[in-house]
Coordinates of C-alpha atoms in Angstrom, one line a residue:
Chain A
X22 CA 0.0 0.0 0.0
X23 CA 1.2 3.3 -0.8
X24 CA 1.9 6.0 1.9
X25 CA -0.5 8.5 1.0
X26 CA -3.3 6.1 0.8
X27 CA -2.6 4.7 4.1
X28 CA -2.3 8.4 5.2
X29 CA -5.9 8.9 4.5
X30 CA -7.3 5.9 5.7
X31 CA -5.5 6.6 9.3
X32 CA -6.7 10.5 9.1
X33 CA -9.9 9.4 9.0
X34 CA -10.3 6.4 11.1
X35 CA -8.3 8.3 13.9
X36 CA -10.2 10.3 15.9
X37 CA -10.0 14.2 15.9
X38 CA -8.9 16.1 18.6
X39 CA -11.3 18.6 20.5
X40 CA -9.7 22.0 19.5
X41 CA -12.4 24.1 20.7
X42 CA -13.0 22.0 24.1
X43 CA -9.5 22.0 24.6
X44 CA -9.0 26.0 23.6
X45 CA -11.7 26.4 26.4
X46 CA -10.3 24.3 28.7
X47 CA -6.7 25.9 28.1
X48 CA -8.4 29.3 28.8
X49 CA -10.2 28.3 31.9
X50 CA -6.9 26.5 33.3
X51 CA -4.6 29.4 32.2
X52 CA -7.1 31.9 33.8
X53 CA -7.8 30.3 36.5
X54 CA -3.5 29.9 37.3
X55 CA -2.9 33.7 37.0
X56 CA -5.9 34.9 38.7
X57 CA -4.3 32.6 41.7
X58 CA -1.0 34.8 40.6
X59 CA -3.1 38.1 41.3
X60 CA -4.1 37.2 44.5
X61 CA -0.6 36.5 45.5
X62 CA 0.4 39.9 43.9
X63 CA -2.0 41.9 45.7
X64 CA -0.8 40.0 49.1
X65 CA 2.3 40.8 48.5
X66 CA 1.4 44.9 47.8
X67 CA -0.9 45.0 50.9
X68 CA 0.9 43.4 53.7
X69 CA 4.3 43.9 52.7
X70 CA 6.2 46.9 51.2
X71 CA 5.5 46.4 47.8
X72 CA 4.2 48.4 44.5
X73 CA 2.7 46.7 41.6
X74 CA 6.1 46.7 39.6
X75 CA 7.9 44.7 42.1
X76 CA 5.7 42.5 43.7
X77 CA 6.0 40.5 40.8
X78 CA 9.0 38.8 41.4
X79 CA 7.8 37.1 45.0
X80 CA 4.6 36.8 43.0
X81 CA 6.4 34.2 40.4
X82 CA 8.8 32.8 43.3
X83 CA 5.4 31.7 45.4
X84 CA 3.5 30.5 41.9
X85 CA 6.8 28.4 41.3
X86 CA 6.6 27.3 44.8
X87 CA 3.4 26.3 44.6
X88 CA 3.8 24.5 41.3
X89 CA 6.6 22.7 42.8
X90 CA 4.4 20.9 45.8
X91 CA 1.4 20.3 43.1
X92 CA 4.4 18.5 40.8
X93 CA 5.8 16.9 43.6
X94 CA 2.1 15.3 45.1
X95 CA 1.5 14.2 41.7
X96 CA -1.4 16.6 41.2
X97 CA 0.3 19.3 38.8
X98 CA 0.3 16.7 35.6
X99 CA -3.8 16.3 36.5
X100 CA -4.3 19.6 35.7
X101 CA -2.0 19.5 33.2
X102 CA -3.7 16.8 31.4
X103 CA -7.1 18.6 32.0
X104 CA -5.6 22.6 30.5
X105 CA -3.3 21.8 28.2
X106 CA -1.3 25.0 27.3
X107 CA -3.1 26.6 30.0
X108 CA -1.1 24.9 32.5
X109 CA 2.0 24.5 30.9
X110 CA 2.6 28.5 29.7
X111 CA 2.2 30.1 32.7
X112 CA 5.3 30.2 35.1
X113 CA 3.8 27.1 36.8
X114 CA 4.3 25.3 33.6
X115 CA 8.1 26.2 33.7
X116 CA 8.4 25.0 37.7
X117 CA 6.3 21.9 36.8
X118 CA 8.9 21.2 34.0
X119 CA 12.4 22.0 36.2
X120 CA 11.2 19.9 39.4
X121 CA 9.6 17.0 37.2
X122 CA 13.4 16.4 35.7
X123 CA 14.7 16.8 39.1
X124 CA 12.6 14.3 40.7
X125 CA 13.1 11.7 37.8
X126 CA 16.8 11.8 37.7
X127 CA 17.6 11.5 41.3
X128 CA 18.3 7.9 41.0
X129 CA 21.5 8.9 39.5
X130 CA 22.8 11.0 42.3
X131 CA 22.4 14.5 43.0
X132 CA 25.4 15.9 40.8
X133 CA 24.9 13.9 37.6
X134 CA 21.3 13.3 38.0
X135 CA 19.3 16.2 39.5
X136 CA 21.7 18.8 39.3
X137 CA 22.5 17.6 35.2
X138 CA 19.1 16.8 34.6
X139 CA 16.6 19.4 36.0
X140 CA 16.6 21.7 33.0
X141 CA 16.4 19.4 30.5
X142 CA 12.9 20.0 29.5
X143 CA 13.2 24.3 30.9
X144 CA 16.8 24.4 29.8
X145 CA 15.4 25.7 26.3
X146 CA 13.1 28.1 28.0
X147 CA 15.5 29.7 29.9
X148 CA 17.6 30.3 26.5
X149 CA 14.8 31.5 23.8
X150 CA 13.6 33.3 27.2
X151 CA 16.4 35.5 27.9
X152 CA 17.5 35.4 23.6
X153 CA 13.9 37.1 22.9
X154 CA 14.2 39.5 25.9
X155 CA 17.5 40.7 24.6
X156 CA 16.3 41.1 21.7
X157 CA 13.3 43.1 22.6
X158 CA 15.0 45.3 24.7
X159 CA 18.1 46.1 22.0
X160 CA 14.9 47.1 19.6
X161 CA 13.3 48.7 22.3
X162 CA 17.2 50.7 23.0
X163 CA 17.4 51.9 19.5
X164 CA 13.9 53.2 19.0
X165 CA 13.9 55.5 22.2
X166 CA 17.2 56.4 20.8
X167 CA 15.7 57.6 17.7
X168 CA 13.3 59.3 19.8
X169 CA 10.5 57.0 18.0
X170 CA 9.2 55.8 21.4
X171 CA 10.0 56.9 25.0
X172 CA 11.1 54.2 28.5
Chain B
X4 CA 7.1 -15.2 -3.1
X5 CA 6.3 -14.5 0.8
X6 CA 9.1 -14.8 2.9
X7 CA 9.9 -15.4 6.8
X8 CA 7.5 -18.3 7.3
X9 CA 8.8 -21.1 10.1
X10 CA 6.7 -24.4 10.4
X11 CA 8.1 -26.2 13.5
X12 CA 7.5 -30.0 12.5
X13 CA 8.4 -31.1 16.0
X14 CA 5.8 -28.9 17.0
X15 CA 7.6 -27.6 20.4
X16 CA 5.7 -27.5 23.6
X17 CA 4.4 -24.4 26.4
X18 CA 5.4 -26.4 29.3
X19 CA 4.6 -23.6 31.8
X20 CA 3.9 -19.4 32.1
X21 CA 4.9 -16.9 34.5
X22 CA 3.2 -13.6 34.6
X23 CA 4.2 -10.4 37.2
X24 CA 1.9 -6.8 37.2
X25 CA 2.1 -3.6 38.9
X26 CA 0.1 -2.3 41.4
X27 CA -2.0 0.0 38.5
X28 CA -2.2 -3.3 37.1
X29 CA -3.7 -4.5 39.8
X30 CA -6.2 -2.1 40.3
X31 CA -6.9 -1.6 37.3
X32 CA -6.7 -4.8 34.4
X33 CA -9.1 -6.7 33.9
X34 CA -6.4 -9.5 33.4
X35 CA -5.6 -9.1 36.7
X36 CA -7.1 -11.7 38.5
X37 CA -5.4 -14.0 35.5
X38 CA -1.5 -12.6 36.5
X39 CA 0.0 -15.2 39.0
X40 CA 2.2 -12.2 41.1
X41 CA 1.2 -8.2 41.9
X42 CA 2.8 -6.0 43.4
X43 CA 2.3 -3.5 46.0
X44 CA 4.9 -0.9 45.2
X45 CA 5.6 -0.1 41.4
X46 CA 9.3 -0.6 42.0
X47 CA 8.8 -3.5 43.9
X48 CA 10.3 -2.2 46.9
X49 CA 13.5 -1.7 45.4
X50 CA 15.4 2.0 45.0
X51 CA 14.8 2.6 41.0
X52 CA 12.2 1.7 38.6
X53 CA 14.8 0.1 36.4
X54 CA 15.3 -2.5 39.5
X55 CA 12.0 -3.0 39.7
X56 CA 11.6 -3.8 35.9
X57 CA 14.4 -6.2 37.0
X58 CA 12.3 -7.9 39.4
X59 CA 8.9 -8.5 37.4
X60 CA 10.8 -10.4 34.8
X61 CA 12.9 -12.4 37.1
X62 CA 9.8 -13.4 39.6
X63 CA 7.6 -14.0 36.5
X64 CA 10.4 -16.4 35.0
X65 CA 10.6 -18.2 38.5
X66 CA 7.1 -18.6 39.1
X67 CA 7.1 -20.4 35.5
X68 CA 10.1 -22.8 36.4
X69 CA 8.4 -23.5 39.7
X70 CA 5.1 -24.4 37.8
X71 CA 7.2 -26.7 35.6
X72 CA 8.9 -28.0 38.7
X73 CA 12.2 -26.8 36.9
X74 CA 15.4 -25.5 38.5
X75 CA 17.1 -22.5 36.5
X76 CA 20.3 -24.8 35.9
X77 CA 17.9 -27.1 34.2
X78 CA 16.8 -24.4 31.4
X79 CA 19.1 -24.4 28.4
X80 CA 18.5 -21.0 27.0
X81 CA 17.1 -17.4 27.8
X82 CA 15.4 -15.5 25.2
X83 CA 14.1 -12.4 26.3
X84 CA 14.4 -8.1 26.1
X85 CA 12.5 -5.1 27.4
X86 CA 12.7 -1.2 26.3
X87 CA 15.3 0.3 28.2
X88 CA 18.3 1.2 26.9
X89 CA 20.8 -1.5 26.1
X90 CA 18.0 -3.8 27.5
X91 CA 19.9 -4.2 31.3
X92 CA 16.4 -5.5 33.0
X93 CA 16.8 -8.1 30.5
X94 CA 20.6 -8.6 31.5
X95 CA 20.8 -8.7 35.0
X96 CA 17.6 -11.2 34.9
X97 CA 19.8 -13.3 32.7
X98 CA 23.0 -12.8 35.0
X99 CA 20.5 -13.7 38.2
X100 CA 19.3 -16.5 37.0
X101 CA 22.5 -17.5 35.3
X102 CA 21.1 -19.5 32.2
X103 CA 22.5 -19.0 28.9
X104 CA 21.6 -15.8 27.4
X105 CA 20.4 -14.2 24.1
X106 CA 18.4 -10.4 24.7
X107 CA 16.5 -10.1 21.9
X108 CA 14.3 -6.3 20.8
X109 CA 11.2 -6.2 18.8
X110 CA 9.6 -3.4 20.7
X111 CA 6.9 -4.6 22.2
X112 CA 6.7 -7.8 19.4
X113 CA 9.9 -9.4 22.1
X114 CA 7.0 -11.2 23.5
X115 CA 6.2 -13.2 20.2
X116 CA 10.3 -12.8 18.8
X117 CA 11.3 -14.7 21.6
X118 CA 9.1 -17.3 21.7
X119 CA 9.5 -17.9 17.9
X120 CA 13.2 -18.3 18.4
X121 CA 12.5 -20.7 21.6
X122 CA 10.6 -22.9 18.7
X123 CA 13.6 -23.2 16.3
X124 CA 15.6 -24.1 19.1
X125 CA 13.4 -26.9 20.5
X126 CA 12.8 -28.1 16.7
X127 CA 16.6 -28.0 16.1
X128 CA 16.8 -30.1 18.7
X129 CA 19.6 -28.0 20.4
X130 CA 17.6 -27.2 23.5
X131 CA 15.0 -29.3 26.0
X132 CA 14.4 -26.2 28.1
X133 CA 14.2 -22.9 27.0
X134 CA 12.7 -19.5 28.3
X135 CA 11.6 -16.9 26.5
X136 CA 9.3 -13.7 27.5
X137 CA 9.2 -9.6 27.9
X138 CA 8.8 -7.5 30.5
X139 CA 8.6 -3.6 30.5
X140 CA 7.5 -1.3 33.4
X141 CA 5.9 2.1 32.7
X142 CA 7.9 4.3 34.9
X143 CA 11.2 3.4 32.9
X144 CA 10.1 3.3 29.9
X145 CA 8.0 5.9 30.1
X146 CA 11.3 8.2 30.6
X147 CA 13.2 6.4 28.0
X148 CA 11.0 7.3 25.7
X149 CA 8.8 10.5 26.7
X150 CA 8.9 13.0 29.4
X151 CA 9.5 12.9 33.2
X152 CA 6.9 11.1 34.8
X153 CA 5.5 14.3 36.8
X154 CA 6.1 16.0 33.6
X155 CA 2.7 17.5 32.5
X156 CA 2.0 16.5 29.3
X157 CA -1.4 16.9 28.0
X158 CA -2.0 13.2 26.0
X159 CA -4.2 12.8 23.1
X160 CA -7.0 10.3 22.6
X161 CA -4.6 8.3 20.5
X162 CA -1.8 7.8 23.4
X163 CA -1.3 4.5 25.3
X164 CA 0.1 3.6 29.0
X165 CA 2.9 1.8 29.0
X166 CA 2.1 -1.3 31.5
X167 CA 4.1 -2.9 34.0
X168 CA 3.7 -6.0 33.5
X169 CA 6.1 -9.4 32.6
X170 CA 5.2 -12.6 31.3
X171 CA 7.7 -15.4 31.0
X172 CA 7.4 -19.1 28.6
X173 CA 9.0 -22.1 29.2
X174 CA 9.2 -24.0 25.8
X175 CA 10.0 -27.5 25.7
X176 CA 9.5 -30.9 23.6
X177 CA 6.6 -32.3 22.2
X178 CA 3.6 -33.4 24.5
X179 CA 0.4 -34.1 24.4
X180 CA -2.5 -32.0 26.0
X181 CA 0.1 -28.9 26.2
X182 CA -0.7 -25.9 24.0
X183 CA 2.0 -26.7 21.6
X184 CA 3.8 -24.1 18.6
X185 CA 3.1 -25.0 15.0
X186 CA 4.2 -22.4 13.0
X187 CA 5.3 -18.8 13.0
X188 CA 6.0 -15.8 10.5
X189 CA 8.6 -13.1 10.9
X190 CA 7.3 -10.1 10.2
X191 CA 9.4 -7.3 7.7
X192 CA 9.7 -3.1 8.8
X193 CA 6.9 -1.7 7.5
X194 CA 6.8 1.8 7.4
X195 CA 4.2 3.9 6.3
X196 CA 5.5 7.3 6.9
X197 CA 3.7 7.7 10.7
X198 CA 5.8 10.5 13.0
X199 CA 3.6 10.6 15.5
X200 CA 5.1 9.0 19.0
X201 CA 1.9 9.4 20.4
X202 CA 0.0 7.7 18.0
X203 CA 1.3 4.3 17.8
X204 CA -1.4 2.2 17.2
X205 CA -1.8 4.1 13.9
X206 CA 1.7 3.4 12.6
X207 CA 1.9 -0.5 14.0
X208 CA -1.4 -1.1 12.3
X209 CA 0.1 -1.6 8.5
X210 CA 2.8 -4.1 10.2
X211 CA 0.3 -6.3 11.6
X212 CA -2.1 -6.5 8.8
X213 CA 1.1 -7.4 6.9
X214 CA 2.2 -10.2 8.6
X215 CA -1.3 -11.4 9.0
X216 CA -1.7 -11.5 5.5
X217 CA 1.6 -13.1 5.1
X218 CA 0.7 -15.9 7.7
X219 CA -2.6 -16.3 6.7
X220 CA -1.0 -16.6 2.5
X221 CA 2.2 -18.5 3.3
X222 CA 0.7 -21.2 5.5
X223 CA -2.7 -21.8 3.3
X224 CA -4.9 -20.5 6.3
X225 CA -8.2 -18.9 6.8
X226 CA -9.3 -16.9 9.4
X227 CA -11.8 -19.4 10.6
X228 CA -9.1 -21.6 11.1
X229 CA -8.6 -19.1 14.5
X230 CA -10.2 -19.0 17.6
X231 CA -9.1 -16.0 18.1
X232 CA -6.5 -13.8 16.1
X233 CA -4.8 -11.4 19.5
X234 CA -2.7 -8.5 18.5
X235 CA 0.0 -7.5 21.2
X236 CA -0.8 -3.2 21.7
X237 CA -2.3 -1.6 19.1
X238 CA -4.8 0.1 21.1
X239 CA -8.0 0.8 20.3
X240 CA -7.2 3.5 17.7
X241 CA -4.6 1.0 15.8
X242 CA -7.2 -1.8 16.0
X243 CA -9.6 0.1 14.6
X244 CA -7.5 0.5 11.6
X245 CA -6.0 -2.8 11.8
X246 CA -9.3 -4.3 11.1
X247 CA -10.3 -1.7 8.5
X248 CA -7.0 -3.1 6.7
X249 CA -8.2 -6.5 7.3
X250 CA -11.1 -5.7 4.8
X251 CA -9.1 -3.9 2.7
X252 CA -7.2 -7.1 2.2
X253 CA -10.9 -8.9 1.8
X254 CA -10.8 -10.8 4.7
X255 CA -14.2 -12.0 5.4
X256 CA -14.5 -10.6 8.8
X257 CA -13.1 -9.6 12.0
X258 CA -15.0 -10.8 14.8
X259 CA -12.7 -13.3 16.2
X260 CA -9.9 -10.4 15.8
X261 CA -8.5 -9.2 19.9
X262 CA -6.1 -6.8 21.1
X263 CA -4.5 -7.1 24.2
X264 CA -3.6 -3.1 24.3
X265 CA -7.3 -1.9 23.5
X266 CA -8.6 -5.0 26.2
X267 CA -5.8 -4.5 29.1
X268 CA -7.0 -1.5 31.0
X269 CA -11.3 -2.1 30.1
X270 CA -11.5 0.4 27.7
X271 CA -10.9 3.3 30.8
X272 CA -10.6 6.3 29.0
X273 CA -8.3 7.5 31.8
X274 CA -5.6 5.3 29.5
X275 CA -6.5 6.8 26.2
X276 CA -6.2 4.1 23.5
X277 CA -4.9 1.5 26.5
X278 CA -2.2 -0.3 26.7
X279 CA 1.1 -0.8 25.3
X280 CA 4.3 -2.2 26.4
X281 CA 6.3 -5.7 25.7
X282 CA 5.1 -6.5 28.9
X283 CA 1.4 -5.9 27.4
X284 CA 1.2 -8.6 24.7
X285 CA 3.6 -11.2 27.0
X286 CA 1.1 -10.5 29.8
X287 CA -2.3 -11.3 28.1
X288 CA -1.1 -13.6 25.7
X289 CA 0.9 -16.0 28.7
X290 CA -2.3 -15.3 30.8
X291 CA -5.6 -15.1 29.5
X292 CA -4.7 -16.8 26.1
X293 CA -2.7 -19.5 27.7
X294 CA -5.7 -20.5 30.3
X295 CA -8.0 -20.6 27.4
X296 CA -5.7 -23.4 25.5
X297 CA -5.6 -24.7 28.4
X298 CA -9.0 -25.2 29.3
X299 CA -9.5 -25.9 25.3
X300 CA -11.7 -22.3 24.8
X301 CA -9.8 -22.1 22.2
X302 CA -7.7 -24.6 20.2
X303 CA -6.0 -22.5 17.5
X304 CA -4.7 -18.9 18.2
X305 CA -2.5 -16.4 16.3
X306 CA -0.4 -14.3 18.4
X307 CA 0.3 -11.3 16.2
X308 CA 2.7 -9.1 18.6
X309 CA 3.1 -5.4 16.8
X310 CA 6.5 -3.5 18.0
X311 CA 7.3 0.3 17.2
X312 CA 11.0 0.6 16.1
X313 CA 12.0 3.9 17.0
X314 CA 14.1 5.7 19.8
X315 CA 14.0 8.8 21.4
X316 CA 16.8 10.4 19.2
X317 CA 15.1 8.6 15.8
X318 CA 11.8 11.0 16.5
X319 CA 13.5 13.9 17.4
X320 CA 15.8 13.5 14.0
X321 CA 12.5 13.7 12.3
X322 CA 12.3 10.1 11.4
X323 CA 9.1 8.6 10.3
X324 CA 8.5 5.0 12.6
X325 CA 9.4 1.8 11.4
X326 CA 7.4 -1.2 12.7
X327 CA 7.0 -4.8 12.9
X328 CA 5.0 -7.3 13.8
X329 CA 5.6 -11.1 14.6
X330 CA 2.7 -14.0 14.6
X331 CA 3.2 -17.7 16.2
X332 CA -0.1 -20.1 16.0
X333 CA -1.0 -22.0 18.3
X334 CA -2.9 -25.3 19.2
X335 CA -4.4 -27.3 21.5
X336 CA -5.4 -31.4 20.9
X337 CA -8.5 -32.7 21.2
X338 CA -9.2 -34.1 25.0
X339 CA -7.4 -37.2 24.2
X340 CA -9.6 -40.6 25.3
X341 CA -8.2 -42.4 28.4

């Protein structure tokens, strides 16, 4: 049989996935995450001396945290499989993905195996992460330079 | 001319099975009450997984040998392989039990590789005792092929659960009222340009219905001759297809078609398509398939074990996934008059 018949017998035998059930399911679980994140934010304004440009790093530090003890009961890839993107953009997504690889490669010690490991899977994060923000910011440099746009 | 047909004119014997489950296993296959050990702990109390993995294979092998009444010095040969790398469950079983020792890989077709090769041997006459079987367990195979376990991972529809699960064979001579081996076909690659990891059922599919066709052609049978025709894993998606090949091909029908992947976990949608795994097919087909034989449910079966060729570093270098599939028949005497 040739490829491209089999191809189109296994398209449409297979079964299609749910795009707009999982879209809304990705929104709802995405939501859901960084209205959690506001709460923590405002916390962090009200009872301690913070404005609403730096509370955001304790914000993401506690969100991380938290994503941490939801990867580590087994909960985190529950939601996962329930939202989709919606759990795994957020900065949850990124703890969920640094503590998984830590926790599966600490049969191999903690030097080669967690400490080696534990960005495999946010390893490439981290990189386009900081890449795109440099870039963004050297575009961002020039045009208030040029006077185009202002900090 | 159809190539990779084996008729064993000795006709080679199952003298006894083993077969070892996890604690999701347990819990949760409908096989279960069929698997002769289960275990508590998924690593069976030991530190790693890959131990663990260790220890289905080499319980399931001893709970055959004590069946048969069988010391390990008295086995002649070791046939057997999992899916972690370099296949070292399957090695330090061997070195444990200290039988001769030949790891074979088919994927998940190990289960029906190594029993074919167990046949030759017996038929050769170069071996009275030999053991053949697969094993895999899903928390290492799961990382040797996919993501961290806690990873999350949103799976498809189409994805299967690796089990944890062993089932080990002893193969011996000739005799009577024993489900004995009468032929087999070795399956080619088949490729039909599938990339996606999570959708395995759809690529194995085309390998199965071409050994089938091959058996079915090469050793002038019908598909009545069956009792029942049991793939290994092709889940419920690749079965679907699997059987939608089948008339393709114009085979008459399907009904006595099974698949131990689709069958293993109920049909729970919390497992997707179901189950998949070398441990899968050795675990139904040494358990419920076996009992059956034995009990003469059914007198002729076809074993038809499919096995995804690919690794981690093949996917990822954008190659399509090659697979295979094995078939061994099987058959059971009449009750013979005392």
């Amino acid at each position: 049989m040739q490829q491209e018949k089999y191809a189109q017998i296994e398209k449409e035998l297979s079964p299609k996935p749910p795009i707009l059930k999982n879209v809304m399911k990705a929104f709802l679980t995405g939501g859901l995450i960084c209205l959690v994140g506001q709460f923590i934010a405002l916390f962090y304004i009200t009872y301690f001396d913070f404005t609403e440009r730096t509370a955001s790093n304790p914000t993401v530090a506690t969100m991380i945290f938290i994503a941490m003890l939801l990867t580590g009961f087994g909960l985190y890839k529950k939601i996962s499989q329930f939202g989709g993107a919606g759990a795994a953009v957020p900065i949850t997504g990124f703890g969920n993905a640094v503590v998984s690889a830590a926790i599966e490669h600490k049969s191999e010690g903690y030097v080669l195996g967690v400490g080696g490991n534990m960005f495999k899977l946010a390893g490439s994060v981290i990189l386009f992460g900081v890449f795109s923000a440099f870039v963004v910011a050297l575009i961002k440099t020039i045009l208030v330079k040029f006077g185009v746009v202002s900090w | 001319m159809i190539r990779g047909l084996l008729t064993f004119q000795s006709k080679p014997s199952i003298y006894a099975t083993g077969v070892t489950a996890g604690p999701l296993e347990k819990k949760k296959s409908v096989f279960a009450p069929l698997f002769d050990k289960v275990y508590e702990d998924e690593r069976c109390d030991l530190p790693t997984n890959e131990d663990g993995h260790k220890q289905l294979m080499y319980d399931a092998v001893l709970i055959a040998l004590s069946k048969a009444k069988k010391q390990p010095e008295k086995i002649d040969f070791f046939l057997t392989g999992d899916l972690v790398n370099q296949m070292t469950p399957s090695n330090f079983t061997a070195q444990a039990l200290a039988i001769p020792y030949i790891g074979l890989f088919s994927a998940c077709a190990t289960s029906v590789s190594s029993m074919i090769t167990a046949a030759l041997l017996a038929d050769a006459k170069q071996a009275n005792w030999i053991m053949a079987g697969s094993s895999s367990q899903h928390n290492a195979i799961e990382r040797q092929f996919r993501y961290p376990l806690e990873y999350g991972s949103q799976k498809g529809a189409t994805a299967q659960w690796t089990v944890t699960a062993a089932g080990a064979v002893l193969i011996g001579q000739h005799k009577v009222d024993t489900p004995v081996i009468d032929c087999a076909t070795v399956g080619k690659v088949i490729d039909m340009g599938m990339t996606d990891p999570l959708n395995m059922g759809s690529a194995m599919a085309p390998a199965a219905s071409d050994t089938l066709m091959n058996h079915l052609t090469g050793h002038g049978r019908t598909i009545d001759d069956y009792d029942t025709i049991i793939t290994g894993d092709l889940g419920s998606n690749g079965f679907k297809i699997f059987k939608a090949l089948a008339n393709e091909n114009g085979l008459p029908h399907t009904k006595n078609f099974r698949d131990a992947g689709e069958e293993f976990y109920g049909n729970d949608p919390s497992f997707k398509a179901g189950a998949s795994g070398s441990g899968c097919s050795a675990a139904v087909f040494l358990s419920d398939v076996y009992q059956k034989m034995l009990t003469r449910e059914y007198k002729r079966v076809l074993l038809l074990a499919t096995g995804a060729l690919l690794s981690p570093l093949s996917f990822q270098q954008g190659d399509t996934i090659p697979c295979i599939a094995h078939a061994i028949e099987l058959s059971m005497n009449e009750v013979t008059a005392e």
